[in-house]
Coordinates of C-alpha atoms and ligand atoms in Angstrom, one line a residue:
M1 CA 97.2 66.3 96.8
I2 CA 100.0 68.9 96.6
S3 CA 101.3 70.1 100.0
I4 CA 103.4 73.3 100.5
K5 CA 104.5 75.1 103.6
T6 CA 105.8 78.7 103.9
Q7 CA 105.7 81.6 106.3
V8 CA 103.4 84.0 104.4
G9 CA 101.0 82.6 101.8
I10 CA 100.1 85.2 99.3
I11 CA 97.1 85.1 97.0
G12 CA 97.4 87.2 93.9
A13 CA 100.4 88.3 91.8
G14 CA 99.2 91.9 91.1
P15 CA 101.2 94.9 92.4
S16 CA 100.3 94.3 96.1
G17 CA 101.2 90.6 96.1
M18 CA 104.4 91.1 94.2
V19 CA 105.6 94.0 96.3
L20 CA 104.8 92.1 99.5
A21 CA 106.7 89.0 98.4
N22 CA 109.8 90.9 97.3
W23 CA 109.8 93.1 100.4
L24 CA 109.5 90.1 102.8
K25 CA 112.3 88.4 101.0
K26 CA 114.5 91.4 101.8
Y27 CA 113.9 90.7 105.5
G28 CA 114.5 86.9 105.2
I29 CA 110.8 86.0 105.5
D30 CA 109.6 83.2 103.2
A31 CA 106.6 83.6 100.9
V32 CA 104.8 81.5 98.3
I33 CA 102.4 83.2 95.8
I34 CA 99.3 81.7 94.2
E35 CA 98.0 83.4 91.1
L36 CA 94.8 82.5 89.2
R37 CA 95.9 83.8 85.8
S38 CA 98.8 82.9 83.5
R39 CA 101.9 85.0 83.5
E40 CA 101.2 86.3 80.0
Y41 CA 97.7 87.5 81.1
V42 CA 98.9 89.3 84.2
E43 CA 101.8 91.0 82.4
G44 CA 99.5 92.0 79.5
R45 CA 96.6 93.4 81.6
V46 CA 96.4 97.1 80.8
R47 CA 95.5 99.2 83.9
A48 CA 97.2 101.9 86.0
G49 CA 100.0 104.2 84.9
L50 CA 100.3 106.9 87.5
V51 CA 103.0 106.1 90.1
E52 CA 103.1 108.4 93.1
Q53 CA 106.2 109.4 95.1
N54 CA 105.7 106.9 97.9
T55 CA 105.5 104.0 95.4
K56 CA 108.6 105.2 93.7
D57 CA 110.4 105.4 97.0
I58 CA 109.3 101.8 97.9
L59 CA 110.5 100.4 94.6
K60 CA 113.8 102.2 95.0
E61 CA 114.2 100.8 98.5
L62 CA 113.6 97.3 97.1
G63 CA 116.2 98.0 94.4
L64 CA 113.6 97.3 91.7
D65 CA 113.2 100.7 90.1
A66 CA 116.0 100.5 87.4
R67 CA 113.6 100.1 84.4
M68 CA 111.1 102.5 85.8
K69 CA 113.8 105.1 86.1
K70 CA 114.9 104.5 82.6
E71 CA 111.6 104.1 80.8
G72 CA 109.1 105.9 83.1
I73 CA 108.3 109.6 82.5
V74 CA 108.6 111.9 85.5
H75 CA 105.9 114.6 85.8
D76 CA 106.4 117.7 87.8
G77 CA 102.8 118.9 87.4
V78 CA 99.4 118.4 85.9
Y79 CA 96.9 120.5 83.8
L80 CA 93.3 120.9 85.0
S81 CA 90.7 122.1 82.5
F82 CA 87.2 123.3 82.9
D83 CA 85.1 124.5 80.0
E84 CA 88.2 125.2 77.9
E85 CA 90.0 127.1 80.6
R86 CA 93.2 125.4 81.7
I87 CA 95.5 125.8 84.7
H88 CA 98.7 124.1 85.7
I89 CA 99.4 122.7 89.1
P90 CA 103.2 122.6 89.7
F91 CA 103.9 119.6 92.1
G92 CA 107.6 120.2 92.9
E93 CA 107.1 123.8 93.8
L94 CA 104.0 123.1 96.0
T95 CA 105.2 119.9 97.7
G96 CA 108.9 120.3 98.3
G97 CA 110.0 118.4 95.2
R98 CA 107.7 115.4 95.2
T99 CA 106.6 114.2 91.7
I100 CA 104.7 111.4 89.9
T101 CA 106.0 109.0 87.2
I102 CA 104.0 107.5 84.4
Y103 CA 105.0 103.8 84.1
G104 CA 102.5 101.1 83.3
Q105 CA 101.3 98.9 86.2
Q106 CA 101.9 95.8 84.1
E107 CA 105.6 96.9 83.7
I108 CA 105.9 97.3 87.5
T109 CA 104.4 93.8 88.0
K110 CA 106.7 92.4 85.3
D111 CA 109.8 93.9 87.0
L112 CA 108.7 92.5 90.4
T113 CA 107.8 89.1 89.0
D114 CA 111.2 88.8 87.1
A115 CA 113.1 89.7 90.3
W116 CA 111.1 87.1 92.3
L117 CA 111.5 84.3 89.8
D118 CA 115.1 85.1 88.9
G119 CA 115.8 84.8 92.7
G120 CA 114.5 81.2 92.5
E121 CA 111.4 81.9 94.5
T122 CA 108.0 80.2 94.1
L123 CA 105.0 81.6 92.2
H124 CA 102.3 79.3 91.0
F125 CA 100.5 80.8 88.0
E126 CA 97.2 79.4 86.7
T127 CA 96.4 78.2 90.3
K128 CA 93.1 79.1 91.9
A129 CA 92.9 79.7 95.7
T130 CA 89.5 78.1 96.5
K131 CA 89.3 78.3 100.3
I132 CA 91.1 79.9 103.3
I133 CA 90.7 78.0 106.5
D134 CA 92.0 78.0 110.1
F135 CA 92.9 81.7 110.0
D136 CA 91.8 81.9 113.7
T137 CA 94.6 79.4 114.5
K138 CA 98.4 79.6 114.2
S139 CA 98.3 77.5 111.1
P140 CA 96.1 78.9 108.5
K141 CA 95.7 77.0 105.2
I142 CA 95.0 78.1 101.6
H143 CA 93.3 75.4 99.5
F144 CA 94.0 75.6 95.8
E145 CA 93.6 73.9 92.5
K146 CA 96.3 73.6 89.9
D147 CA 96.1 71.6 86.7
G148 CA 93.1 69.8 88.0
E149 CA 94.9 68.7 91.1
E150 CA 94.1 70.0 94.6
G151 CA 96.6 71.4 97.0
I152 CA 97.1 73.0 100.4
L153 CA 99.4 75.8 101.2
E154 CA 100.1 75.8 105.0
C155 CA 101.5 79.1 106.4
D156 CA 101.7 81.3 109.5
F157 CA 99.8 84.1 107.8
V158 CA 97.6 84.5 104.7
A159 CA 98.0 87.8 102.7
A160 CA 94.9 88.2 100.5
C161 CA 96.2 90.4 97.7
D162 CA 93.6 89.0 95.3
G163 CA 91.8 92.0 94.0
F164 CA 88.2 93.0 94.1
H165 CA 86.9 89.6 92.9
G166 CA 89.2 87.4 95.0
I167 CA 88.3 85.2 98.0
G168 CA 90.0 87.1 100.7
R169 CA 87.3 89.6 101.5
K170 CA 84.6 87.0 101.0
T171 CA 86.3 84.9 103.7
L172 CA 86.3 87.5 106.4
P173 CA 83.6 86.7 108.9
K174 CA 80.5 88.7 107.9
K175 CA 80.1 90.3 111.4
S176 CA 83.8 91.4 111.6
F177 CA 83.4 94.5 109.3
Q178 CA 81.1 97.1 107.9
S179 CA 81.2 97.9 104.2
Y180 CA 80.5 101.1 102.3
D181 CA 79.7 101.4 98.6
I182 CA 79.2 104.1 96.0
T183 CA 78.4 103.3 92.4
Y184 CA 78.9 106.3 90.2
P185 CA 76.5 106.9 87.3
F186 CA 79.2 106.8 84.7
S187 CA 82.2 104.8 83.4
W188 CA 85.5 105.3 81.7
L189 CA 86.2 104.3 78.2
G190 CA 90.0 104.0 78.0
I191 CA 92.2 103.7 74.9
L192 CA 95.8 103.2 74.1
A193 CA 96.9 104.7 70.7
N194 CA 100.1 104.7 68.7
V195 CA 100.5 108.5 68.7
A196 CA 102.9 110.9 70.4
P197 CA 101.2 112.6 73.4
S198 CA 99.8 116.0 72.6
T199 CA 100.8 117.3 76.0
D200 CA 103.8 117.5 78.2
E201 CA 101.7 116.9 81.4
L202 CA 98.5 114.9 82.0
I203 CA 95.2 116.8 81.4
Y204 CA 92.0 116.3 83.4
A205 CA 89.1 118.1 81.8
Y206 CA 85.5 118.9 82.6
H207 CA 83.4 119.5 79.5
E208 CA 79.7 119.7 78.9
N209 CA 79.9 116.4 77.0
G210 CA 81.6 114.8 80.0
F211 CA 85.1 114.1 81.5
A212 CA 88.2 113.5 79.5
L213 CA 91.8 112.6 80.6
H214 CA 94.9 112.7 78.5
S215 CA 97.6 110.5 79.8
L216 CA 100.5 108.7 78.1
R217 CA 102.8 105.7 78.2
S218 CA 105.8 106.8 76.2
E219 CA 107.0 109.2 73.6
T220 CA 105.0 107.3 71.0
V221 CA 102.0 105.9 72.9
S222 CA 99.1 107.9 74.4
R223 CA 96.6 106.8 77.0
L224 CA 93.3 108.6 77.0
Y225 CA 89.9 108.2 78.8
V226 CA 86.4 109.6 78.2
Q227 CA 83.4 109.5 80.5
V228 CA 80.6 107.3 79.1
D229 CA 77.3 106.1 80.4
N230 CA 77.3 102.9 82.5
D231 CA 75.4 100.9 79.9
E232 CA 77.8 101.8 77.0
S233 CA 79.5 99.2 74.9
V234 CA 82.9 99.7 73.1
D235 CA 81.1 98.6 70.0
N236 CA 79.3 101.9 70.0
W237 CA 82.6 103.8 70.0
S238 CA 84.3 103.8 66.6
D239 CA 87.8 105.3 66.6
D240 CA 86.4 108.4 64.8
R241 CA 83.8 108.9 67.5
I242 CA 86.4 108.6 70.3
W243 CA 88.9 111.0 68.7
S244 CA 86.1 113.5 67.9
E245 CA 84.8 113.4 71.6
L246 CA 88.4 113.7 72.9
S247 CA 89.2 116.7 70.7
K248 CA 86.0 118.5 71.9
R249 CA 86.4 117.7 75.5
L250 CA 90.1 118.5 75.7
A251 CA 89.9 121.6 73.5
N252 CA 91.9 124.6 74.4
L253 CA 93.0 127.7 72.6
G254 CA 95.9 127.1 70.3
W255 CA 96.2 123.4 71.2
E256 CA 95.4 120.5 69.0
L257 CA 94.9 116.8 69.9
K258 CA 97.0 114.5 67.7
E259 CA 95.2 111.3 66.6
G260 CA 96.6 107.9 65.8
P261 CA 95.7 104.2 65.5
I262 CA 93.9 102.9 68.6
F263 CA 95.1 99.4 69.7
E264 CA 93.2 98.9 72.9
K265 CA 89.7 99.9 74.0
S266 CA 87.9 99.0 77.2
I267 CA 85.3 100.3 79.6
T268 CA 85.7 100.4 83.4
P269 CA 82.8 101.1 85.8
M270 CA 83.5 103.6 88.6
R271 CA 82.9 102.7 92.2
S272 CA 84.1 103.3 95.7
H273 CA 84.2 100.3 98.0
M274 CA 85.4 100.2 101.6
I275 CA 85.5 97.8 104.5
D276 CA 86.5 98.9 108.0
S277 CA 88.5 95.8 109.0
L278 CA 91.4 94.5 106.9
R279 CA 92.3 91.6 109.2
S280 CA 90.7 88.6 110.9
G281 CA 93.1 86.5 112.9
R282 CA 95.9 85.5 110.6
L283 CA 94.2 86.6 107.4
L284 CA 95.2 90.1 106.2
L285 CA 93.9 91.9 103.2
A286 CA 95.7 94.5 101.0
G287 CA 94.8 96.5 97.9
D288 CA 91.7 96.1 95.7
A289 CA 90.8 93.1 97.9
A290 CA 90.0 95.6 100.6
H291 CA 89.1 98.8 98.8
I292 CA 88.2 100.3 95.4
V293 CA 88.6 104.0 94.6
P294 CA 87.3 105.6 91.4
P295 CA 90.3 106.0 89.0
T296 CA 90.3 109.8 88.8
G297 CA 93.6 110.8 90.4
G298 CA 95.3 107.4 90.0
K299 CA 95.3 106.1 93.5
G300 CA 94.3 102.4 93.4
M301 CA 97.6 100.8 92.8
N302 CA 99.5 103.3 94.9
L303 CA 97.1 102.5 97.8
A304 CA 97.5 98.8 97.3
I305 CA 101.3 99.2 97.7
A306 CA 100.9 101.6 100.7
D307 CA 98.8 98.9 102.4
V308 CA 101.7 96.5 101.9
K309 CA 104.1 98.8 103.6
H310 CA 102.0 98.5 106.8
M311 CA 101.7 94.7 106.3
V312 CA 105.5 94.3 105.9
D313 CA 106.1 96.4 109.1
A314 CA 103.7 94.1 111.0
F315 CA 105.3 90.8 109.7
V316 CA 108.8 92.1 110.3
A317 CA 107.9 93.0 113.9
Y318 CA 106.3 89.6 114.4
Y319 CA 109.2 87.5 113.0
K320 CA 112.1 89.6 114.3
T321 CA 110.8 90.6 117.8
N322 CA 107.8 88.4 118.3
S323 CA 105.6 91.4 118.7
E324 CA 102.0 91.4 117.5
T325 CA 101.4 95.1 118.1
L326 CA 101.6 96.1 114.4
L327 CA 99.4 93.2 113.4
D328 CA 96.8 94.6 115.8
T329 CA 97.2 98.1 114.4
Y330 CA 97.4 97.1 110.8
T331 CA 93.8 98.0 109.9
N332 CA 93.9 101.4 111.5
D333 CA 97.4 102.2 110.2
A334 CA 96.3 101.4 106.7
L335 CA 92.8 102.9 106.9
R336 CA 93.9 106.5 107.6
R337 CA 95.6 106.7 104.3
I338 CA 92.8 104.7 102.5
W339 CA 90.1 107.1 103.7
R340 CA 92.3 110.1 102.6
A341 CA 92.6 108.6 99.1
Q342 CA 88.9 107.8 99.0
D343 CA 88.1 111.4 99.7
F344 CA 90.6 112.7 97.1
S345 CA 89.5 110.3 94.4
N346 CA 85.8 111.2 95.1
F347 CA 86.7 114.9 95.0
M348 CA 88.5 114.6 91.7
T349 CA 85.7 112.5 90.3
K350 CA 83.0 115.0 91.3
L351 CA 85.0 118.0 90.2
F352 CA 85.6 116.8 86.6
H353 CA 82.7 114.5 85.7
K354 CA 79.5 115.7 84.2
Q355 CA 76.8 114.8 86.8
D356 CA 73.9 117.1 86.0
A357 CA 72.9 119.5 83.2
H358 CA 75.4 122.1 82.2
G359 CA 74.4 125.2 84.2
S360 CA 72.7 123.2 87.0
F361 CA 73.4 123.8 90.7
T362 CA 75.9 120.9 90.7
Y363 CA 77.7 122.3 87.7
R364 CA 77.9 125.7 89.3
L365 CA 79.5 124.2 92.5
Q366 CA 82.0 122.4 90.2
K367 CA 82.8 125.7 88.4
A368 CA 83.1 127.6 91.8
K369 CA 85.7 125.1 92.9
F370 CA 87.6 125.5 89.7
D371 CA 87.5 129.3 89.8
Y372 CA 88.8 129.1 93.4
L373 CA 91.6 126.8 92.3
K374 CA 92.7 129.4 89.7
V375 CA 93.4 132.0 92.4
S376 CA 94.3 130.0 95.5
R377 CA 97.8 128.6 96.1
A378 CA 96.5 126.8 99.2
Y379 CA 93.8 125.0 97.1
K380 CA 96.4 124.1 94.5
T381 CA 98.7 122.8 97.2
T382 CA 95.9 120.6 98.5
I383 CA 95.5 119.0 95.1
A384 CA 99.2 118.7 94.6
E385 CA 100.1 117.0 97.9
N386 CA 97.2 114.5 97.5
Y387 CA 98.0 113.8 93.9
V388 CA 101.7 113.0 94.5
G389 CA 100.8 111.2 97.7
L390 CA 101.2 112.3 101.3
P391 CA 104.3 110.9 103.0
F392 CA 103.7 108.0 105.4
E393 CA 104.7 110.2 108.4
S394 CA 101.6 112.4 107.7
F395 CA 99.4 109.6 108.9
K396 CA 101.2 108.8 112.2
N397 CA 99.2 110.0 115.2
Ligands
LIG401 P1 95.0 93.3 91.3 O1 95.9 94.0 90.5 O2 93.6 93.1 91.0 O3 95.6 91.8 91.5 C1 94.9 90.7 92.1 C2 95.4 89.4 91.6 O4 94.8 88.4 92.3 C3 95.1 89.2 90.1 O5 96.2 89.0 89.4 C4 94.1 88.1 90.1 O6 94.2 87.3 89.0 C5 94.5 87.3 91.4 N1 93.4 86.5 92.0 C6 92.1 86.8 92.1 N2 91.4 85.8 92.7 C7 92.3 84.8 92.9 C8 92.2 83.5 93.4 N3 91.0 83.0 93.8 N4 93.3 82.7 93.4 C9 94.5 83.2 93.0 N5 94.6 84.4 92.5 C10 93.6 85.3 92.4 N6 95.8 102.9 90.2 C11 96.8 103.7 90.3 O7 97.5 103.7 91.4 N7 97.2 104.6 89.3 C12 96.5 104.7 88.2 O8 96.8 105.5 87.3 C13 95.3 103.9 88.0 N8 94.6 103.9 86.9 C14 93.6 103.0 86.7 C15 92.9 103.0 85.5 C16 91.9 102.1 85.3 C17 91.1 102.2 84.0 C18 91.7 101.1 86.2 C19 90.6 100.0 86.0 C20 92.3 101.0 87.4 C21 93.3 102.0 87.7 N9 94.0 102.0 88.9 C22 95.0 102.9 89.0 C23 93.8 100.9 89.9 C24 94.8 99.8 89.9 O9 94.9 99.2 88.7 C25 94.4 98.7 91.0 O10 94.0 99.4 92.2 C26 95.5 97.7 91.3 O11 95.5 96.8 90.2 C27 95.3 97.0 92.6 O12 96.3 96.0 92.8 P2 96.1 94.7 93.6 O13 97.4 94.0 93.6 O14 95.5 95.0 94.9 O15 95.0 93.8 92.8
LIG402 C1 96.1 107.2 84.4 C2 95.0 106.7 85.0 C3 94.4 107.4 85.9 O1 93.3 107.0 86.6 C4 94.8 108.7 86.2 O2 94.1 109.5 87.1 C5 95.9 109.2 85.6 C6 96.6 108.4 84.7 C7 96.8 106.3 83.4 O3 96.4 105.2 83.1 O4 97.8 106.8 82.8

């Protein structure tokens, strides 16, 4: 039996777990991380790319933004298309200079993992957290399995940063929270292709065939998504079919989509999931362990890292001043921002996805919103400030 002790036991080496560990270290608080997958798997997992202003500020504060600053691509705006009409939302002008950066989630995770391991800290890959016990006492424990051997990580607090399928949320006492779910009747087929982006800013598009998104990863790699039915399989989507749909859905006068070899294809279902309590005793949840937003608007990873800010504030107050006030307000401090992001992600999803026949009442409401966006600076500002992420001060009340 392996036995380890630390102050904060972290389950999950995704963005939330790795930001938490590195941030706690800055304050002299010890942490040990347990991660189910191998390092290669975590660092190769293709997911998010949109990094909002708050996340950039946090990585800068941690001194871990050097590679993102060098290799990430800053965007000062976004294009929104509807039935081949296209408008531009200028972020900087509408939000006082706030922007987003496109930089792969797995690159952020890699930078954070490198910093953690280079500093001689502990991260157990290929180690499965199997049980969290005693979180209603001052000495909670994480049971785990590594290389066929069992172990116990004893700590002051457990931070469940273990994603949607982890054990953190399942461990919360059933009666301690209420959950809310929406399953959307469509999914995203996402691709990575070796081709220069056909656009200087991201494009979100409504088309009668369904939603499309043009994003990118670098000057030579494009990231694109198309709305597909929930029962679709990637096997039904040849490269030719994907490019043909993307060209139709992103079509715009005088603009052409460049095509190239596709080297990654996957389908992601779209859902919203919420729970209204992120803590039970000394077990605290952050990120996808606690909430899922549909990906339209790129909020999931940013929200996970925003939760961690509140968690760090709570742990620092506890260890430095013996105060439990911020532990007690953790759920509510985090939930205000989470609900705002749920609303924005739901709004963007419903504005740009095909939900009913072209010309239906739902379609006409979508079009009315877009037509209003074209003429209203106030409406554009609403999108811009949510897209780049509202500052933390906005949620203090
Ligand atoms: P995760 O990244 O899921 O990490 C959890 C970790 O816990 C995993 O490494 C897992 O292996 C580990 N784990 C699970 N169970 C156990 C266990 N029992 N023991 C030990 N370890 C365990 N977000 C954005 O902000 N911007 C975007 O542009 C964006 N685009 C997206 C596009 C797509 C197609 C998808 C699918 C998602 C997108 N997201 C985006 C969402 C974002 O990827 C997630 O919200 C983010 O990964 C959440 O981070 P996390 O650390 O909470 O959880
Ligand atoms: C990306 C993903 C998103 O969900 C989004 O809204 C914008 C960009 C991306 O992967 O680049």
